[in-house]
Phi, psi and omega in degrees: 000319192278349170290326178291332179288319186287332183276348173270353182296134173233130170241145181269109192229025181237177173250136186265116177265126177237136192232139184214131169286148181214160175307140184309321184303306186308310186289333174294003167224110196261078175246157175306329184287346174271004183279131174302156170277341189273161177298124183311127163307327175212143172234142188195165181236154186211148166276146177274142353284162174275131178226062178269134187200146166166159169244132198030059178263159166286163172301322178296324182294320190292290178335312179290334181308317182253033192034054178301146177231174170054052183280126172237116181272106182262341177252107188299145175084352185300319180294331180276338187282172176271151169316318186205139181235006186086338171267311189243126188254192170233150181228132189230162179219118173243134192232147180182197176231130180244155169254115187238162180242147173289124178100002182284150172261139173246104189252115173247134169256125192216133169212090028263237176273172176197165179229113190244130174237127181232128172061032183084353180251115191285133178273352166091024174289171184265117192274012190242166189306150184209149166275186199284139200215126168260102189254133169247127168229155178268134179271132186242027180261181177304133171288136171153213183252127185224161164295124184234151166223139184240123173242117171238140180247133181241119189223185157065019167064017184265193192286164179251109184224139173207112172241121195197142161249130189232133190292058192312142185242138179283123186249126168310106179299153186313323181294320175312309179283331161296323184282319204294303180324302188292324171302312171296326175304305170305314178299318187290332180280324172297315172303325182287331181291318186286321178312303190297333189276000000 
């Protein structure tokens, strides 16, 4: 039974991405307060490391550059549209859970700005427009598993680059817990029956 329960175990160790086209001025300040409260134009999943890149590319091509999957286009035409067309930019919010250690380095190649928050701690990246730049930041928070949010903005018609390795943490889905409990319960039942025999 435990084997049966184990085969049903599915863990989520991916980041969920939400993408919106926004006015150029909004995409120039990649902070959580600028993340729209509306339905995302596109929802997707992506594994770490992120390796998004491209110049004058469509949203679909940019997502494919880092092998995004489970792509859902809520606003028709978004995947075929440019990441930035000088009047309309793109803002993305990535969420998930990471396993981090105090003193851990996060090195990000980005063009344009981003904000990375782990367990409520802002790591201090530049949220504004940048030329392609590599930024290294040290995580100074506690060691453990914490939710993260990475907000990335593409503006100013330059390359759209976001390359970072996040230590994504596998989070068991609710069905996994139910299967594990059922397996443990069955083991207890078998054990009690053997003791009686």
